[in-house]
PDB file of C-alpha atoms in Angstrom:
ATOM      1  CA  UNK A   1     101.321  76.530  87.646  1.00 58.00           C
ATOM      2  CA  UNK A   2     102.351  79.473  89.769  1.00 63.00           C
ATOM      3  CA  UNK A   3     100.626  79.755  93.277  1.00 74.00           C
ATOM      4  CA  UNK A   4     102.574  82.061  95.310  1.00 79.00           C
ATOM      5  CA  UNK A   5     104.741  85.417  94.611  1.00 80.00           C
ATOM      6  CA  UNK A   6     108.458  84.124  95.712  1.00 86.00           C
ATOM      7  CA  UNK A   7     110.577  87.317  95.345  1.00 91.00           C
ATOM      8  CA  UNK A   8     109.834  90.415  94.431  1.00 93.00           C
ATOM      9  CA  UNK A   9     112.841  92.086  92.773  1.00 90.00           C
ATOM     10  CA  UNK A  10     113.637  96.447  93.734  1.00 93.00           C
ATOM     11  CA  UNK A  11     115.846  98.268  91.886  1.00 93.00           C
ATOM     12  CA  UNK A  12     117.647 100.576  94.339  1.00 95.00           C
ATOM     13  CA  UNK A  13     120.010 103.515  94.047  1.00 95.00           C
ATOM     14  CA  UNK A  14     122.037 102.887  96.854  1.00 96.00           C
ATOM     15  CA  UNK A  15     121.595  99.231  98.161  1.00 96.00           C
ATOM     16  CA  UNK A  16     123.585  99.486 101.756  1.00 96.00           C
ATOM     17  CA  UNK A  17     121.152 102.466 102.446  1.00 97.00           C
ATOM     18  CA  UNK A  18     118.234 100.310 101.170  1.00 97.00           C
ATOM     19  CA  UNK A  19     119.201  97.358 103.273  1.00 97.00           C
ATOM     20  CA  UNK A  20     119.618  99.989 106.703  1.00 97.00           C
ATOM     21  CA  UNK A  21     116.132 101.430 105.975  1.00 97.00           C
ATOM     22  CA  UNK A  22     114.591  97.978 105.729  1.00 97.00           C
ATOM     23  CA  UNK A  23     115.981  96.245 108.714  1.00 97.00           C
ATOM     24  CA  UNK A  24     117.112  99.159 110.927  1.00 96.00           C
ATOM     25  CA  UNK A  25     113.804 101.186 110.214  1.00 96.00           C
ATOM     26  CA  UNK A  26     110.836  98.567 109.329  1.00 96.00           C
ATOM     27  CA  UNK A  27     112.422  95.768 110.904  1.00 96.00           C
ATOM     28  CA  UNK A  28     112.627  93.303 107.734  1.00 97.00           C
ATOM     29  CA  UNK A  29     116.138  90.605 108.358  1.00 97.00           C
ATOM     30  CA  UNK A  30     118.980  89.996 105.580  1.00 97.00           C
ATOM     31  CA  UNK A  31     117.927  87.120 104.368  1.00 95.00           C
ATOM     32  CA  UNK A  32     121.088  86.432 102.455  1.00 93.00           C
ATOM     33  CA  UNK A  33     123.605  88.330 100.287  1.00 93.00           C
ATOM     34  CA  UNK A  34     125.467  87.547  97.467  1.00 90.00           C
ATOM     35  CA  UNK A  35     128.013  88.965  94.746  1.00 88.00           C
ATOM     36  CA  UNK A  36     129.119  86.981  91.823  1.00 82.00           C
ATOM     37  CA  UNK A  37     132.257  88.712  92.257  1.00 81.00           C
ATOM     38  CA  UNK A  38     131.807  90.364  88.500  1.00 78.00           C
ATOM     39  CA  UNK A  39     130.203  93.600  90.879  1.00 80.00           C
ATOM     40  CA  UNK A  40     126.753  91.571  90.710  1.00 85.00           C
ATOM     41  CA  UNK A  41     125.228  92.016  94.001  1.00 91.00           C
ATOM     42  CA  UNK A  42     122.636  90.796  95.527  1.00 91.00           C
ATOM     43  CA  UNK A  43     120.657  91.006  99.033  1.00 95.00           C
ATOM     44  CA  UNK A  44     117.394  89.467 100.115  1.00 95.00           C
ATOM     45  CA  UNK A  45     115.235  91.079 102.696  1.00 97.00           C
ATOM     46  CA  UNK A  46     112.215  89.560 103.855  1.00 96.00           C
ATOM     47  CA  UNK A  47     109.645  90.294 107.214  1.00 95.00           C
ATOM     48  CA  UNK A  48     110.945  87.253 108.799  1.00 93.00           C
ATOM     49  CA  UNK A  49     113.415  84.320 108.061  1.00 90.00           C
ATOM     50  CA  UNK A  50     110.192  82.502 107.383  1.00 91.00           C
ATOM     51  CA  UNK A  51     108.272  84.374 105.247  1.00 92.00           C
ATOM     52  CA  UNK A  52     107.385  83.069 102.126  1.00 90.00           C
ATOM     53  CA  UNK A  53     107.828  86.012  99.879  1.00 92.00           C
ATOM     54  CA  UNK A  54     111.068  88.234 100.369  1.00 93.00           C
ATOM     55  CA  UNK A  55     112.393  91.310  98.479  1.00 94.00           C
ATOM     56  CA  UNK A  56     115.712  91.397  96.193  1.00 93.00           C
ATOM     57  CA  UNK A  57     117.543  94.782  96.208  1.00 95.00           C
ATOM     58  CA  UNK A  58     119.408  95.055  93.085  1.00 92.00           C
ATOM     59  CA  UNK A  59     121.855  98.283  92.199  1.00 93.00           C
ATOM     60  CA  UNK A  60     119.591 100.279  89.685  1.00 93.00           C
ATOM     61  CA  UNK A  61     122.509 101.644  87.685  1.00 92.00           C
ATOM     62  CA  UNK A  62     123.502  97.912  87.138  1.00 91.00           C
ATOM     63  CA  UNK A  63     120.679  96.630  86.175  1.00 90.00           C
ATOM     64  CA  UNK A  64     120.114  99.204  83.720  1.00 91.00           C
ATOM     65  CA  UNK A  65     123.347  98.879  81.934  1.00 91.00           C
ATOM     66  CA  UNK A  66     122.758  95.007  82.335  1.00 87.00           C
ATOM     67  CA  UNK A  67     119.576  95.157  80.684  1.00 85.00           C
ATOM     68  CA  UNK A  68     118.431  98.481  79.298  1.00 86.00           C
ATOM     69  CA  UNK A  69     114.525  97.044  78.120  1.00 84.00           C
ATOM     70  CA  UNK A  70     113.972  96.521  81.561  1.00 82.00           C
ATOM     71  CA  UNK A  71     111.542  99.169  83.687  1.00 84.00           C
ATOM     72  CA  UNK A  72     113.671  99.899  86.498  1.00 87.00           C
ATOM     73  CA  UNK A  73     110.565 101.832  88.402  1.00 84.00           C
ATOM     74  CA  UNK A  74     109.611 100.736  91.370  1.00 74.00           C
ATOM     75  CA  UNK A  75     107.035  98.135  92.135  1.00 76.00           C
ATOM     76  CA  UNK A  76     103.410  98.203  93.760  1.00 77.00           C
ATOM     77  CA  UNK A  77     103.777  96.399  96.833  1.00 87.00           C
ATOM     78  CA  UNK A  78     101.320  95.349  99.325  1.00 84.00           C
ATOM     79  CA  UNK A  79     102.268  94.353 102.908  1.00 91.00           C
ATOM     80  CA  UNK A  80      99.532  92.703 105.177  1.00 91.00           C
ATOM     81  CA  UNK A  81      99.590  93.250 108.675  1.00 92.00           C
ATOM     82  CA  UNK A  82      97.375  91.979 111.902  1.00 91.00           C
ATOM     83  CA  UNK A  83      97.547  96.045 113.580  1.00 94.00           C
ATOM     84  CA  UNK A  84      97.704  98.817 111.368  1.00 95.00           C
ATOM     85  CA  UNK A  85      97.410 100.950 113.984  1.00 97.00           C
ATOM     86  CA  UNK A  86     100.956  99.887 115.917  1.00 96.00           C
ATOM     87  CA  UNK A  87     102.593  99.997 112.434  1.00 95.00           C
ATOM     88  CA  UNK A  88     101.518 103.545 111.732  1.00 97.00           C
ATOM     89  CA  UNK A  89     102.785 104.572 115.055  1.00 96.00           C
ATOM     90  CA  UNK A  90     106.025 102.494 114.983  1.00 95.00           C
ATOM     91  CA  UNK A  91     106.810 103.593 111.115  1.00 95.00           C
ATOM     92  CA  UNK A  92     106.114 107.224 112.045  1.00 96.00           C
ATOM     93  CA  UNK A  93     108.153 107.312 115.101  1.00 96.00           C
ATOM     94  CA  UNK A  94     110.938 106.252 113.114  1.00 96.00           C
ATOM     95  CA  UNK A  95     110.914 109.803 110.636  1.00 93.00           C
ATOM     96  CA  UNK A  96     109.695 107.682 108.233  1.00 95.00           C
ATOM     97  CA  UNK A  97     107.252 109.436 105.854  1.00 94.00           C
ATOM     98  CA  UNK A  98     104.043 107.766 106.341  1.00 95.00           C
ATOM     99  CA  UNK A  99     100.448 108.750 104.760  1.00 94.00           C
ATOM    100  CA  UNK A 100      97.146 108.259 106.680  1.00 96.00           C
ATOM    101  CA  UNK A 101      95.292 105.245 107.467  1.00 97.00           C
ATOM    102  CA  UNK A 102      92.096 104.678 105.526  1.00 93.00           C
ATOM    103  CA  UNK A 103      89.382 102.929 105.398  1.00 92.00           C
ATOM    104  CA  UNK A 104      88.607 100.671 102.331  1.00 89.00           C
ATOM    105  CA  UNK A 105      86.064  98.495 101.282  1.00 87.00           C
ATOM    106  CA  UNK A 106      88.692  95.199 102.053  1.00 86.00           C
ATOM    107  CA  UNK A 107      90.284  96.778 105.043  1.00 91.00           C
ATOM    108  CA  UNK A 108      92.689  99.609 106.460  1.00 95.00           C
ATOM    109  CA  UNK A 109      95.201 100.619 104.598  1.00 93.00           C
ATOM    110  CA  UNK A 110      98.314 103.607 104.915  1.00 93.00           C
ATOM    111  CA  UNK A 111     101.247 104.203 102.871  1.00 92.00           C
ATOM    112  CA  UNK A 112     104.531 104.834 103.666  1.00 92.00           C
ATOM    113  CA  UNK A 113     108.266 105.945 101.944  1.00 91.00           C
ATOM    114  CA  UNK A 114     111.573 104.515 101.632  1.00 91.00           C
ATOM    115  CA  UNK A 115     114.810 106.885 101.530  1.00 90.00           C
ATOM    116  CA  UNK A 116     114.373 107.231  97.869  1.00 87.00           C
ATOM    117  CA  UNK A 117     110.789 108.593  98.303  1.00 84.00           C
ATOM    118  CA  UNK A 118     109.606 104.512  96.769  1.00 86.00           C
ATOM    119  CA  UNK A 119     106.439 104.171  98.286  1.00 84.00           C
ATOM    120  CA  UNK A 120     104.762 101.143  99.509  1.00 89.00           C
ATOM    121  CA  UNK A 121     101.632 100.485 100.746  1.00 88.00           C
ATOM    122  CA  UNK A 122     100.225  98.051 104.285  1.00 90.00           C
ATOM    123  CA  UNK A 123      96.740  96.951 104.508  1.00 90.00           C
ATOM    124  CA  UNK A 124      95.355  95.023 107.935  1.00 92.00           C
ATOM    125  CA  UNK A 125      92.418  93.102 106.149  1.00 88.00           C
ATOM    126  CA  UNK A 126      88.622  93.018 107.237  1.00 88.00           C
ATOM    127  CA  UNK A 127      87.842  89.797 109.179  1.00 83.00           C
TER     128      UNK A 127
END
């Protein structure tokens, strides 16, 4: 039975750039990286070293080449946070491109972009 979303794979264009914008920007840690040494490579990015659920970034062109059935778009992700309201102001002082918070039926939510205008979404969840 599945109970919990482990990894959560993105297909990226240029995967050192992905990995600065993560960490250096948002504040996400290298988890681990790996190549098979074939020019498989692989790095794991997740909020904290404990988090339960982390992100693989995966070279796009790759992939594609790899496996050509696959949909290489990018996913719908959902990040929870406890302040919205920091996060906003921390992602936007950053020049990162970041839509405005609203208010939803389970919460506040605000989107935000990556270098390669992917665009994820944060939600700080009604109590």
């Amino acid at each position: 039975m599945i109970n919990k979303v482990g990894q959560i794979m993105l297909y990226v264009n240029n995967q050192d750039e992905a990995v600065n914008f993560w960490t250096e920007k948002v504040g996400f840690s290298v988890v681990s990286e790996e190549d098979n040494g074939q020019g498989m490579r692989w790095i794991e990015i997740a909020p904290s070293m404990e988090a339960e659920t982390s992100i693989i970034l995966h070279n796009k062109e790759l992939i594609a080449k790899m496996e050509p059935q696959l949909n290489l778009g990018t996913p719908s992700l959902m990040f929870f946070t406890e302040n919205v309201d920091k996060l906003h102001e921390d992602l936007s002082s950053k020049n990162i491109t970041v839509g405005e918070i609203v208010d939803i039926p389970s919460g506040r939510v605000f989107n935000f972009a990556d270098s390669e205008e992917n665009y994820f979404a944060v939600m700080e969840k009604r109590k």
